[in-house]
Amino acid sequence: TKTSLPSYPMKLQRCWEMPENHNKQDRQYEYTENEQLIDTCLISSPQLNVYKTIMSESTHTEVREHIIGDKNVLAGTVYVEMLRCAAKKVLKNDKMQVDNLLFMNAMIFEKGQTREVQTILYLRTDDKYDVTIQSRPVGEETWEIHAQGQVSVLAEENPESVDIEKMLRSMAQRPLENETSPVEQLVTTGPRWQVNRGLWVGNEEAVTMAEIDSKFTDELKKYYLYPSMLDAAVNCSSALNGNNFCLPYYYGTLKIYDKIPKKIYSHTIRNAAASSSDGELNVFDISIVDEFGRVIAIVKNYAMKKAGASQKKQFYQKEVPWMHTLNWVKETTDFKAARPENDEKAVIVVRTIDNCNERLLEEIRDTFRGNIYELILCEWEMRDTARKYYSAPGDLNRICTYFEAFDETEIARVIFMVQEHRSVYTIEKLDDAVENMLHAYYNIIYVLAFNKKLGNPRVDLIIKTTGPEIDPMALALQGMGKSLLNEYSRLKMGCIVYTSETELKHVINELFYSHNDYLILLKNGERFVMGMKEVSIEHEPSSEKKFELTKGGTYIITGGLGGIGLVLAEYFAELESNIRLVLMSRRELLPQEEWEKETDVLYKRLCELNSKVSELIYCSCDVSDEKSVEKHVESLGCVTGIVHAAGVAGGGFIIKKDWDDYLKVLKPKMHGTLNMLNLSRKYKPEFIVLFSSYSTILPVAGQSDYISANSFIDAMVVQKDSELPVKVINWSGWKECGMAYDNGGEMIRTPVTFLSNAEGVELFAKAMVLEERQVLIGKINCEVLEEVADDYSKVIRFPDYVTEKIKNGHGNVKNQREIYHVTITGKDAPLTETETKVSQAWAKVLGLKEIHYQDKFLEIGGDSLSATYLQKELNNSYPQAMDITDVFVYSSIKEMADFIDSKIQQERKEESMEQRHLNEDKGKSTTSFAKNAKGDLNELLQMLADGKIDVKEAGKYI
Ligand SMILES: NC(=O)c1ccc[n+]([C@@H]2O[C@H](COP(=O)([O-])OP(=O)(O)OC[C@H]3O[C@@H](n4cnc5c(N)ncnc54)[C@H](OP(=O)(O)O)[C@@H]3O)[C@@H](O)[C@H]2O)c1
């Protein structure tokens, strides 16, 4: 029965539409037959027609059911149906011809992505339309073009029907399933694509029979060229492509005579003349017919192109890489010529007495002229002169006294000329260098940080390098300076490394350039900064080399009783049981025969380990002690591999730490490393792995000892004397064991995510087979990094994927800071505004939901690392209000909030005083100068320049 529906008058209204609201449910009209792939018409004019479709995995089976690699990718035949559908609207004809249809970029849907697709038809003079299919993720600006061609009405009779039986006679039927074919391996399709029913292959020709599953026959009416059927028809040619994974590239001519029915045959003939002989390009002619032989479509010159490795890669989720390495990146910014600052503040050059870089010293003297003072480091006593002062590098008192003399003038700069070392370090030379360089630098920083009257000096290290390597002690110094970048906001830190052929004027210029980079390398007249790049791991399984241990080998793990050392020892035992494992740590253990009786977890693990390897040896040995190491290793007789994992967690700000504590962190890394290298020279092991830390690349305040020690290790990547098989691994934190875990580090949001034990050993094995000598292990967490990226941009250039992610992925973080809800106990009255902000910052940094009003930051989980995060967090709301040291002085929420409030009040007071002075200034400036007994010529000249007095008036005062 028919029902008549009431009709309403319609009002047309034009409006702008938000793309996100536009999904399939909001289609502006119901599908009409064969219009499944077009949503709306955006522009309809005689010349230009634009159709829009919003597509996603959830709205379109075409997206959902076609996966290449692990991405949803639109099949080429969907473009064909899409353009046919749009062209039908302008051509008003079902029969049409598509020419020169070129596939340019695959339309890839990232996880959960919705794309806006446009089909654009532009009328050319000869009744042909140019057609373009382009798309972009909804909400983004840039379009990607996927296909371009021409379309016109097909004004010719249908060709004669084909005799299918006759066609098949010259070919042999083949089984359909071919799991090993490259297409099967890469492409995964859904049920609508399971249409292949038969395959016949002859000489340079093939026939496929395709039939849509009866469950989907109803869908046929929504399409003219059902994409999966057309796909089966044209890609039957894959049977003739050899063992190559090819992608559709080009349709020379496609003549569409009729709608694709439930069942079709497709006959493909390879056009050998047009195909390339190397298999790169395969060209075919194809006829598609129904089961009665009636022609549906004819394709001439259909080309498929072999997909290259980089093309294949785009179909895989780009995994955030686990491993990186370092490289020097050329910096192309052109800076203006250098000009010394025009002020009276002192410039202090620090150098050892035997530093022979006279030419550089002369250049510096010439540049800063009257402002220059020299602090010369020497162990014996020397008489000071007006400009030269002598001090032992470790004499903190004398260095303090020296700097106090600059209380009045303030210090503009400290230039630390780093001593060159030309030979391999011995332990003795290393001790000298630690004392002359590191201890002196430590003392100077201590004084500058402590004595605020010295102003806000810039401290630059200048390092000369003769070969590709940077002296390890110089690198240790730069590591120390790097960690101080965020420790004392008053001090500006810098480090210039230059190669011997660099013109010294370039080195001097560098001191004046206004850039933020902490570390600059000047080489062959060019400037470089440190960059990080991903270490690529190929998808091809064949390229995977394996890390293996040698049967019967002897492997030393220093720090073997530590968190990572022991996990690695257990991994080695799993990998190869026929080995001798030697663990070295300082502590004494019970004799081995007593281990079984012990209930302690360490002994249990050691017993287990002992049962798995040929021999387990424990050496109680300080790795920084040359003699002790030699004695232990001599008794072993041979060494096959060394993992140097001994280390002591550092921490603490320079102003709160004394030098002896500093040395405890330096020694196992610096002296230990030298001892391990000496062993390697003697015993020639297959590998020597030195454990360093990610903190040498992404430094944190309060870690200068640890970063400096690890930077020394980083320098070992390039060896001065030999081709030792050294590898340096810069670990991010481990979350289940080790020093970061022991210190509760894993609860802090870090820019490089922490590793589980399983991840750690797996990545260790991968890093070991990589070519790279230095491997940074740990995934970058862009979300966290974004919050501190500005700081880190001073020390490293991140790889493009990180920069892109920070730019695009989490663009909102900065503007919409997360609000952390926290309950504050111990205060009845409501919190003040500042207290609320401070408590939220605590909650975020410490990951707590409840805090007592009087709790001390360091007592409820805070440490020097989290203190820097807290300082940053608070400085977002109260710029410049907190110095890092203030976090330790004002340690409860109340104290911190009171301190910030007092600072704000003081600032306001100063501002209003300044304003008052400014107002009074105009009238009184000259009189104030006259009254001021100390009024000097500079002040007078400044007043002249500012127009506050004229020349006549100035003359009176002179
Ligand atoms: N865990 C992490 O998150 C992480 C992150 C980055 C880098 N790393 C690096 O990885 C290595 C291992 O760290 P870990 O977490 O396993 O540290 P750990 O648990 O603290 O173990 C360090 C081990 O080194 C030993 N040791 C320290 N000084 C020594 C010396 N002078 N001579 C001999 N042994 C000494 C300690 O034992 P004794 O006290 O008995 O001597 C301890 O067994 C370290 O170099 C560390 O810097 C670790």
Coordinates of N, CA, C and O and ligand atoms in Angstrom, one line a residue, residues 558-565 584-587 618 621-624 644-649 667-669 691-694 706 710 729-735 737-742 754, ligand 1:
T558 N 81.4 -5.4 35.1 CA 81.7 -4.6 36.3 C 80.4 -4.1 36.8 O 79.4 -3.9 36.0
G559 N 80.3 -3.8 38.1 CA 79.0 -3.5 38.7 C 78.0 -4.6 38.5 O 76.8 -4.4 38.4
G560 N 78.6 -5.8 38.5 CA 77.8 -7.0 38.2 C 76.8 -7.4 39.3 O 75.9 -8.2 39.1
L561 N 77.0 -6.8 40.5 CA 76.0 -7.1 41.5 C 74.9 -6.0 41.5 O 74.0 -6.0 42.3
G562 N 75.1 -5.0 40.7 CA 74.1 -3.9 40.6 C 72.9 -4.3 39.8 O 72.8 -5.4 39.3
G563 N 71.9 -3.4 39.8 CA 70.6 -3.7 39.1 C 70.8 -4.2 37.7 O 70.4 -5.3 37.4
I564 N 71.3 -3.4 36.8 CA 71.4 -3.7 35.4 C 72.5 -4.8 35.2 O 72.3 -5.8 34.5
G565 N 73.6 -4.7 36.0 CA 74.7 -5.7 35.8 C 74.2 -7.1 36.0 O 74.5 -8.0 35.2
M584 N 82.1 -8.1 38.9 CA 83.0 -7.2 39.7 C 82.2 -6.2 40.4 O 81.5 -5.4 39.7
S585 N 82.2 -6.1 41.7 CA 81.7 -5.0 42.5 C 82.6 -4.8 43.7 O 83.4 -5.7 44.0
R586 N 82.4 -3.7 44.4 CA 83.3 -3.5 45.5 C 83.0 -4.4 46.7 O 83.9 -4.8 47.4
R587 N 81.7 -4.6 47.0 CA 81.4 -5.2 48.3 C 81.9 -6.6 48.4 O 82.1 -7.3 47.4
Y618 N 83.1 -14.3 41.3 CA 82.8 -12.9 41.8 C 84.1 -12.3 42.3 O 84.9 -12.9 43.1
C621 N 86.2 -5.9 43.9 CA 87.3 -5.2 43.3 C 86.8 -3.8 43.0 O 85.7 -3.6 42.5
D622 N 87.6 -2.8 43.3 CA 87.2 -1.4 43.0 C 87.7 -1.2 41.6 O 89.0 -1.2 41.3
V623 N 86.9 -0.9 40.6 CA 87.3 -0.8 39.2 C 88.2 0.4 39.0 O 88.9 0.5 37.9
S624 N 88.2 1.4 39.9 CA 89.0 2.5 39.7 C 90.4 2.3 40.2 O 91.3 3.1 40.0
H644 N 81.2 -2.7 31.1 CA 81.5 -1.8 32.2 C 80.3 -1.1 32.7 O 79.9 -0.1 32.2
A645 N 79.7 -1.7 33.8 CA 78.4 -1.1 34.3 C 78.6 -0.6 35.7 O 77.6 -0.2 36.3
A646 N 79.8 -0.5 36.2 CA 80.0 0.0 37.5 C 79.7 1.5 37.5 O 80.1 2.2 36.6
G647 N 79.1 1.9 38.6 CA 78.8 3.3 38.6 C 78.1 3.7 39.9 O 77.6 2.8 40.6
V648 N 78.2 4.9 40.3 CA 77.5 5.4 41.5 C 76.6 6.5 41.1 O 77.0 7.4 40.3
A649 N 75.4 6.5 41.6 CA 74.4 7.5 41.2 C 74.9 8.9 41.8 O 75.4 8.9 43.0
K667 N 85.0 8.6 39.8 CA 86.1 7.5 39.7 C 85.7 6.2 39.0 O 86.4 5.7 38.1
P668 N 84.6 5.6 39.5 CA 84.2 4.3 38.8 C 84.0 4.5 37.3 O 84.4 3.6 36.5
K669 N 83.6 5.7 36.9 CA 83.3 5.9 35.4 C 84.6 6.2 34.7 O 85.0 5.7 33.7
F691 N 78.8 1.6 29.8 CA 77.5 2.1 30.1 C 77.5 3.6 30.5 O 78.2 4.0 31.5
S692 N 76.8 4.4 29.7 CA 76.7 5.8 30.0 C 75.2 6.1 30.2 O 74.4 5.2 30.3
S693 N 74.9 7.4 30.2 CA 73.5 7.7 30.5 C 72.9 8.7 29.5 O 73.6 9.5 28.9
Y694 N 71.6 8.6 29.3 CA 70.9 9.6 28.4 C 71.1 11.0 29.0 O 70.9 12.0 28.3
Y706 N 77.5 13.2 37.9 CA 77.1 12.0 37.1 C 77.2 12.3 35.6 O 77.8 11.5 34.8
N710 N 79.8 10.5 33.0 CA 79.3 9.8 31.8 C 79.8 10.4 30.5 O 80.0 9.7 29.5
I729 N 76.8 2.7 25.4 CA 75.4 2.7 25.4 C 74.9 3.8 26.4 O 75.3 3.8 27.6
N730 N 74.1 4.8 25.9 CA 73.6 5.8 26.8 C 72.1 5.3 27.2 O 71.2 5.4 26.3
W731 N 72.0 4.8 28.4 CA 70.7 4.2 28.8 C 69.8 5.3 29.3 O 70.2 6.3 29.9
S732 N 68.5 5.1 29.0 CA 67.5 5.9 29.7 C 67.3 5.1 31.0 O 67.9 4.1 31.2
G733 N 66.4 5.5 31.9 CA 66.2 4.9 33.2 C 65.7 3.5 33.0 O 65.0 3.2 32.0
W734 N 66.0 2.6 33.9 CA 65.4 1.3 34.0 C 64.4 1.3 35.1 O 64.6 1.9 36.2
K735 N 63.2 0.7 34.9 CA 62.1 0.9 35.9 C 61.9 -0.2 36.8 O 61.1 -0.1 37.7
C737 N 64.8 -2.1 38.1 CA 66.0 -2.3 38.9 C 67.0 -1.2 38.7 O 66.7 -0.3 37.8
G738 N 68.0 -1.2 39.4 CA 69.1 -0.2 39.2 C 69.0 1.1 39.9 O 68.1 1.3 40.7
M739 N 69.9 2.0 39.7 CA 70.0 3.2 40.5 C 68.9 4.1 40.3 O 68.4 4.7 41.3
A740 N 68.3 4.2 39.1 CA 67.1 5.1 39.0 C 65.9 4.6 39.8 O 65.2 5.3 40.5
Y741 N 65.8 3.3 39.7 CA 64.7 2.6 40.4 C 64.9 2.7 41.9 O 63.9 3.1 42.6
D742 N 66.1 2.5 42.3 CA 66.4 2.6 43.8 C 66.1 4.1 44.3 O 65.7 4.2 45.4
F754 N 61.1 5.1 30.7 CA 61.9 4.1 31.4 C 61.8 2.7 30.7 O 60.7 2.4 30.1
Ligands
LIG1 N1 69.6 2.2 36.2 C1 69.4 3.2 35.3 O1 68.3 3.7 35.2 C2 70.6 3.7 34.5 C3 70.3 4.7 33.6 C4 71.3 5.2 32.8 C5 72.6 4.6 33.0 N2 72.8 3.7 33.9 C6 74.2 3.2 34.0 O2 74.2 1.8 34.0 C7 75.2 1.3 34.9 C8 74.6 0.3 35.9 O3 73.6 1.0 36.6 P1 72.7 0.3 37.7 O4 71.4 1.0 37.6 O5 72.8 -1.1 37.6 O6 73.4 0.8 39.0 P2 73.4 0.1 40.5 O7 72.3 -0.8 40.7 O8 73.7 1.2 41.4 O9 74.7 -0.7 40.3 C9 76.0 -0.2 40.2 C10 77.0 -1.2 40.6 O10 78.3 -0.7 40.5 C11 79.1 -1.1 41.5 N3 80.1 -0.2 41.7 C12 80.1 1.2 42.0 N4 81.3 1.7 42.1 C13 82.2 0.7 41.9 C14 83.6 0.6 41.8 N5 84.3 1.7 42.0 N6 84.1 -0.6 41.5 C15 83.4 -1.7 41.3 N7 82.0 -1.7 41.4 C16 81.4 -0.5 41.6 C17 78.1 -1.2 42.7 O11 78.4 -2.2 43.7 P3 79.3 -1.9 44.9 O12 78.7 -0.8 45.6 O13 79.3 -3.2 45.7 O14 80.7 -1.6 44.4 C18 76.9 -1.6 42.0 O15 76.8 -3.0 42.0 C19 75.8 2.5 35.6 O16 77.0 2.8 34.9 C20 74.8 3.6 35.4 O17 75.4 4.8 35.3 C21 71.8 3.2 34.7

